[in-house]
XYZ file of C-alpha atoms in Angstrom:
378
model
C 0.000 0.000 0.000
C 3.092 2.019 0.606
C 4.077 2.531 -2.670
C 0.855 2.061 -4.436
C -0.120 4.991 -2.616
C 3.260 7.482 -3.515
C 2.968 6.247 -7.145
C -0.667 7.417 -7.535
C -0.171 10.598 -6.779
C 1.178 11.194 -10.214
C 2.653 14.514 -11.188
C -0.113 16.627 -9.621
C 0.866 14.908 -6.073
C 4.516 15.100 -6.981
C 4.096 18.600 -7.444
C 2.329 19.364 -4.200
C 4.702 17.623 -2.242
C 7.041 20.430 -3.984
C 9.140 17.986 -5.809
C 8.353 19.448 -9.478
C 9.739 22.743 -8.618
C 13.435 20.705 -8.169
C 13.336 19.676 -11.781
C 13.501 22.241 -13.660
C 11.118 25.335 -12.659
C 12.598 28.434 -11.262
C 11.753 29.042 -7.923
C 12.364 32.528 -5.601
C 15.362 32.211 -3.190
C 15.840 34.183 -0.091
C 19.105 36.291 -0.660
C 20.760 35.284 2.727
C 19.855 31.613 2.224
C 22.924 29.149 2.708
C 24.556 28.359 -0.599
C 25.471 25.225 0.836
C 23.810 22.310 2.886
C 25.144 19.475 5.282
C 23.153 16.522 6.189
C 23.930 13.988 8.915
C 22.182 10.759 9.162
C 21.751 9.912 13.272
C 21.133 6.125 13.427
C 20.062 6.039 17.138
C 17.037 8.726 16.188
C 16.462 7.488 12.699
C 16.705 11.014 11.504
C 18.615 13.567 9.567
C 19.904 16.546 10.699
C 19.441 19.084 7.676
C 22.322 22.140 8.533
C 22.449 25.166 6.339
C 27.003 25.858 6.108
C 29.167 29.131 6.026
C 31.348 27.995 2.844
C 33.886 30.803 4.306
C 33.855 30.488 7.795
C 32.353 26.709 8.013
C 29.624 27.755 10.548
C 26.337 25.570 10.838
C 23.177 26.461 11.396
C 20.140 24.203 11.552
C 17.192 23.720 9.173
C 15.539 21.472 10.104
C 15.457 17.306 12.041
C 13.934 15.011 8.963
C 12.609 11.630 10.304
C 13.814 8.671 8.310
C 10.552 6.267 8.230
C 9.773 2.443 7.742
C 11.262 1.149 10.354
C 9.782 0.509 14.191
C 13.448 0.156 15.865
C 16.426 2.062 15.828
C 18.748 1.717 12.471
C 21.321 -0.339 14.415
C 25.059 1.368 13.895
C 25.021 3.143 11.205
C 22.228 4.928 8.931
C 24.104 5.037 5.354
C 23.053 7.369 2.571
C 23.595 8.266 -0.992
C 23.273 11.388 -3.044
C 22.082 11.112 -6.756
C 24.592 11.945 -9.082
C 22.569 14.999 -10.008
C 22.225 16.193 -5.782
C 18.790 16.914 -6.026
C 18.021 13.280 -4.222
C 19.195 11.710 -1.238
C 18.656 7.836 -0.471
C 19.484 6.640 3.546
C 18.649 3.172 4.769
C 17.311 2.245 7.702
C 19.117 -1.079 9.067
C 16.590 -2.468 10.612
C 13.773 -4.603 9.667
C 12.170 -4.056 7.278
C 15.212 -2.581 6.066
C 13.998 0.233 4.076
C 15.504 2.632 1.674
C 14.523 5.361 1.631
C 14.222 8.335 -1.335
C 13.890 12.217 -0.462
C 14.108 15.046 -2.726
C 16.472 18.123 -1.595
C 14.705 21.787 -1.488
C 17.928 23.606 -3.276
C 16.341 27.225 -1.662
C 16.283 25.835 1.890
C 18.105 22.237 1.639
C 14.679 20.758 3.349
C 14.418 17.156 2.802
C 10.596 16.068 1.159
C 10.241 12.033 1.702
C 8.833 10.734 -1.302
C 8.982 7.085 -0.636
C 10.414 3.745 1.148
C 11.561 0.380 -0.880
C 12.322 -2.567 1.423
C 15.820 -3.960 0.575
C 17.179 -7.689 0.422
C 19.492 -6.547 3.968
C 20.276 -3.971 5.978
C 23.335 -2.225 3.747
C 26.796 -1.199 6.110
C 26.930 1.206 2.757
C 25.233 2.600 -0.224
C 25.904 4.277 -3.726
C 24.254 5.835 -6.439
C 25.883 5.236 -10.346
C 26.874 8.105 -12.282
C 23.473 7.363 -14.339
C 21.267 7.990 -11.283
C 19.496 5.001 -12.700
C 21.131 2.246 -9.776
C 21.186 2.023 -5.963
C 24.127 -0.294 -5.278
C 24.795 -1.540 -1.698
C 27.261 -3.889 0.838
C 25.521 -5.951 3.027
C 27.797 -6.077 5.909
C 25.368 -8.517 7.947
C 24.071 -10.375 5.356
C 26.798 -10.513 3.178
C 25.643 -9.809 -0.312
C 25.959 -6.946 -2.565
C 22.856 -6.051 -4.143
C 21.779 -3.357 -7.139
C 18.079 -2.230 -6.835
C 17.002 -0.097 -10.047
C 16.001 3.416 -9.671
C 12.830 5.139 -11.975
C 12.531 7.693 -13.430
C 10.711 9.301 -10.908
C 14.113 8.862 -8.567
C 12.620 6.118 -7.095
C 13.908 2.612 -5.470
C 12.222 0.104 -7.182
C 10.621 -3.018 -5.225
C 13.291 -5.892 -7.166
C 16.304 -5.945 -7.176
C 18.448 -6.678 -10.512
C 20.943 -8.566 -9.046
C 22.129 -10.111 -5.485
C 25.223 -11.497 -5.529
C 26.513 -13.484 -2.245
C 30.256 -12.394 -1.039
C 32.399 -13.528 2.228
C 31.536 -11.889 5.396
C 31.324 -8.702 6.050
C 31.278 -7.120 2.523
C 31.457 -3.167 3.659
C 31.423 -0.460 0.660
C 30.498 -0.475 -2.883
C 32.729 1.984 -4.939
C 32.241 2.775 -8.283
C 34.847 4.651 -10.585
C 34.256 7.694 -13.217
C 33.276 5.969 -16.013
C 30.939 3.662 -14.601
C 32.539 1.101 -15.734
C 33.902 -0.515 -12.493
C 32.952 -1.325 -8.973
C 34.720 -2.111 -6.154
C 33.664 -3.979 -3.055
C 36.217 -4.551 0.348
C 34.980 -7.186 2.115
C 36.447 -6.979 5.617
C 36.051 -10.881 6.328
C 37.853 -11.730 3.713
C 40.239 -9.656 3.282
C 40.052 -8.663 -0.290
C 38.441 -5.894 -2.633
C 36.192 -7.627 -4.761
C 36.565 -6.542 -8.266
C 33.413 -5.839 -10.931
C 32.943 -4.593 -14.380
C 29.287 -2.807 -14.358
C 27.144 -2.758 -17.271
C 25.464 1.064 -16.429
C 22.393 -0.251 -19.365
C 21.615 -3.153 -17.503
C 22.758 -2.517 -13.593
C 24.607 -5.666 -13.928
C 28.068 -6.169 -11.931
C 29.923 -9.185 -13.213
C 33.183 -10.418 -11.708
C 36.513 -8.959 -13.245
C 39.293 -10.554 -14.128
C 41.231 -11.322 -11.515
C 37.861 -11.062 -9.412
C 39.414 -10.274 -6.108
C 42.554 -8.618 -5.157
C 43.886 -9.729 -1.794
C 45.147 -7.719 1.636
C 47.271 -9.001 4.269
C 45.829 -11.055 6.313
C 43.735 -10.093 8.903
C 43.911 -6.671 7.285
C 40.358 -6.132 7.582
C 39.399 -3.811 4.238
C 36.552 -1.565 5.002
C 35.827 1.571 2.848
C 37.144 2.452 -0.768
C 37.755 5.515 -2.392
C 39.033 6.698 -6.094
C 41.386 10.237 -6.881
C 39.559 12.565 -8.700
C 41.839 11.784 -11.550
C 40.538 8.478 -11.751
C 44.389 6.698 -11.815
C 44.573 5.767 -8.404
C 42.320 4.053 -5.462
C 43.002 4.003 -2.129
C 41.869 1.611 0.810
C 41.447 1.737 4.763
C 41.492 -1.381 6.907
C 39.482 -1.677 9.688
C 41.307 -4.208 12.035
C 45.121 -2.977 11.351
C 44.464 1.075 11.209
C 46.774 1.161 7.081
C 45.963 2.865 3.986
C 46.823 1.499 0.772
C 47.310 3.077 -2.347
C 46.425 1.176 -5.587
C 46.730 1.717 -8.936
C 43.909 1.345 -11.688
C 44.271 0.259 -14.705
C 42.377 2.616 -17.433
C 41.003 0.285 -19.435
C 40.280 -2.744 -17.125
C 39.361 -1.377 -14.279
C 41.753 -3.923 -12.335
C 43.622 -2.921 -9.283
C 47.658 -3.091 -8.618
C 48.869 -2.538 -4.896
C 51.240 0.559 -5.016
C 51.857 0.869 -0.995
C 50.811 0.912 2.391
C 50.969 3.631 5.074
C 50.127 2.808 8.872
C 48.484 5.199 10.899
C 50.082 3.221 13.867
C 46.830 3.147 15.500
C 46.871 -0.844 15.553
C 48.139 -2.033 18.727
C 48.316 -5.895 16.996
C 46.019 -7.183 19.534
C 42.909 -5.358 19.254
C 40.804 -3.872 16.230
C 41.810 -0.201 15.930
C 38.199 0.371 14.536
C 39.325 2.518 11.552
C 36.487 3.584 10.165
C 36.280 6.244 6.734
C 38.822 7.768 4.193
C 37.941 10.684 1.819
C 40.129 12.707 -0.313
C 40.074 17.037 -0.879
C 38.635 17.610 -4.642
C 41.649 19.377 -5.552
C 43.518 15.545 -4.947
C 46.352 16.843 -2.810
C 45.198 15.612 0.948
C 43.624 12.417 1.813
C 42.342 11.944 5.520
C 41.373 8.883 7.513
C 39.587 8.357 10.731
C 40.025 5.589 13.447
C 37.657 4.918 15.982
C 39.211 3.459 18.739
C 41.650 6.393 19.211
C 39.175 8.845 18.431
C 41.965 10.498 15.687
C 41.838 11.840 11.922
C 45.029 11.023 10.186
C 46.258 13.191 7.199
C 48.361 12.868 4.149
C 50.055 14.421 0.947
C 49.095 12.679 -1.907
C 52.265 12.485 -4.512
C 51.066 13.844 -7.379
C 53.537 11.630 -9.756
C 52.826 7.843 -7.974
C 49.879 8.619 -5.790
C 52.085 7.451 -2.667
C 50.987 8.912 0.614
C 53.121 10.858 3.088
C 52.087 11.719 6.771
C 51.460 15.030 7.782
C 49.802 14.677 10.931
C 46.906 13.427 13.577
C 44.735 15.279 15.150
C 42.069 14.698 17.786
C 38.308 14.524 16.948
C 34.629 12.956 17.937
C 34.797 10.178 19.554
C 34.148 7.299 17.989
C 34.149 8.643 14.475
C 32.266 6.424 12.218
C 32.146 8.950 9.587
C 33.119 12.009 7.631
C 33.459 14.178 4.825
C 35.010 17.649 2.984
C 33.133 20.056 1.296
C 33.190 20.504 -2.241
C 35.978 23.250 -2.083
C 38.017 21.245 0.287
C 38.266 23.733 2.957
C 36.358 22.347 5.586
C 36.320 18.898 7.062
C 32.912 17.821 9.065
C 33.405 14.897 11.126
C 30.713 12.926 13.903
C 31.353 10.819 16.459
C 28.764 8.024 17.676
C 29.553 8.305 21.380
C 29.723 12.022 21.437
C 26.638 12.773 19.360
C 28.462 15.749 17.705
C 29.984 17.177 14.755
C 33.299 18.989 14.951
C 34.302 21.382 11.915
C 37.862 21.291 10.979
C 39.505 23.844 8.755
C 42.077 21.937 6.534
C 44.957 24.305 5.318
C 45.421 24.552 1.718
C 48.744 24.343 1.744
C 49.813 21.957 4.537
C 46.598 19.830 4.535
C 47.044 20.205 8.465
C 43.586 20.411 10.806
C 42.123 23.000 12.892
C 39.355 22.295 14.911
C 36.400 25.718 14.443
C 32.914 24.149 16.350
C 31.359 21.986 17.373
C 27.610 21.094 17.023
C 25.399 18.557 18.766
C 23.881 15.744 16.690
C 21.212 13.142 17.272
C 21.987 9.895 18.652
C 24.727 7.881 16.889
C 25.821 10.253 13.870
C 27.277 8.489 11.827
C 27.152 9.908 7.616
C 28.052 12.544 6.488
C 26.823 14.620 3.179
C 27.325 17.876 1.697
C 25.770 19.237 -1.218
C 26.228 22.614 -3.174
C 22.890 24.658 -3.824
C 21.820 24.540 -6.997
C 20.500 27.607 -8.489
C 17.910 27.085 -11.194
């Protein structure tokens, strides 16, 4: 009845919900509006906080607390979300049963979230992506491990069946797809290897690569993947031992070469060190990781020439940071913690890459994902 009832509406409901503005009309905007918007997905209040940001001073201010629905229990650990390539949408999960995904569309005057509708998935999903085509919701099924691709209609829509579920080893844990949509990448932390895909964009079919895995050490633990803007090099953080590895990717297919590792030192070779997310400044120079145990963002230079990473620093954040993320001009890093229930801003130096903490803001319960999307002006 769910989504018999959000597909009815048709364009005339669509339209009163305010989606149709988004798509094309023009639409007034309030001069001293934020130009652009941060949303943080708290799993322990299945909501999102909605914040309106400074881009020169990184200051938040809040819009608005948007309930994530479909769910009667909390989402677990982590609430994951996506952004449509086009950042007009905005897909979270809830990780708990029914394990519902979830599609809003973003207010570009106000960065309001409207909830248009809620698809049951196959599993609760550790992570989530959207394909450069807008057309595929891809996620890692950390629990249940699977990776899964669910098409999405033209109306930006989950759909009810999924096109493919494909079973993995334990604990598969990101789904990463590269600039050409070509390739996707999957670390799966119990098995320490990045599973390796060629994706067929017309179809939303992954199919293994050749070789189809590429291995860690053992008892590495991969966890979350990311790709350079220039598209040559990927880079990996692993949960258990607290390293970062540079890779390099080959052009045509897609395939995955270890370059080096760099250890954070976090790992005291007894324990998990909990490291948790890895993102990279748009410009490509600075890549940052976070570990959770020690509560610490780690930063490096990226060579230019290999992709190589060199330390240069550490720096104290949320505790328990599960996730993070840099704004589109890569002066600002936003991180959460899940035992703090805040969000620190850190001002990353453009020449040094080095941290400085600004604010701090409270959260909901368990932050955990962090987005950040430009206004668009119509």
């Amino acid at each position: 009845m769910r989504r018999r009832r959000v597909l009815l509406l048709g364009l005339g409901g669509i339209a009163a919900l305010g989606v149709l503005p988004l798509i094309g009309a023009q639409r007034a905007m309030a001069a001293d509006s934020p130009e652009t918007f941060v949303y943080v997905s708290n799993a322990g209040t299945k909501d999102i906080y909605v914040l309106g940001m400074n881009r020169d001073t990184g200051e938040l201010t809040m819009v608005e607390k948007a309930p994530v629905p479909g769910a009667e229990k909390t989402s677990l650990v982590s609430l994951p979300m996506a952004l449509a390539p086009n950042k007009r949408f905005l897909y979270a999960q809830l990780r708990s049963e029914p394990y519902p995904a979830s599609t809003f569309s973003i207010d570009h005057t106000n960065g309001k979230l409207t909830h248009l509708d809620a698809t049951p998935l196959v599993d609760q999903m550790a992570y989530i992506n959207v394909d450069k085509t807008g057309k595929h919701l891809l996620g890692a099924s950390y629990a249940g491990a699977k990776v899964a691709v669910y098409p999405i209609d033209a109306r930006y829509l989950v759909e009810d069946k999924a096109t493919q579920i494909i079973d993995t080893k334990p604990k598969a844990h990101c789904v990463s797809i590269d600039a050409s949509n070509k390739h996707a990448y999957v670390p799966v932390l119990g098995a320490d290897y990045v599973m390796q895909f060629k994706f067929d964009a017309s179809t939303g079919m992954l199919k293994p690569n050749d070789p189809p895995t590429v291995a860690t050490k053992a008892g590495a633990g991969p966890r979350h993947f990311i790709i350079h803007p220039n598209g040559k090099w990927g880079y990996l953080i692993t949960e258990t031992t607290a390293t970062i590895g540079t890779y390099l990717i080959d052009e045509d297919k897609g395939t995955l070469t270890e370059v080096a590792f760099v250890d954070t030192g976090d790992y005291n070779q007894k324990d998990s060190a909990f490291a948790s997310d890895i993102h990279i400044t748009p410009n490509g120079n600075f890549l940052y990781g976070a570990v959770r145990t020690t509560s610490m963002l780690h930063g490096y230079k990226i060579d230019p020439e290999k992709g190589t990473l060199t330390g240069i620093g550490k720096w104290p954040t949320e505790k328990t940071p599960r996730g993070f993320n840099i704004d589109p001009r890569g002066k600002f890093l936003l991180a959460v913690g899940m035992d703090s229930a805040s969000l620190t801003v850190h001002a990353i130096d453009q020449n040094s890459g080095e941290l400085k903490s600004v604010k701090q803001y409270p959260m909901g319960k368990q932050p955990n994902w962090v987005e950040i999307v430009d206004r668009i002006h119509d």
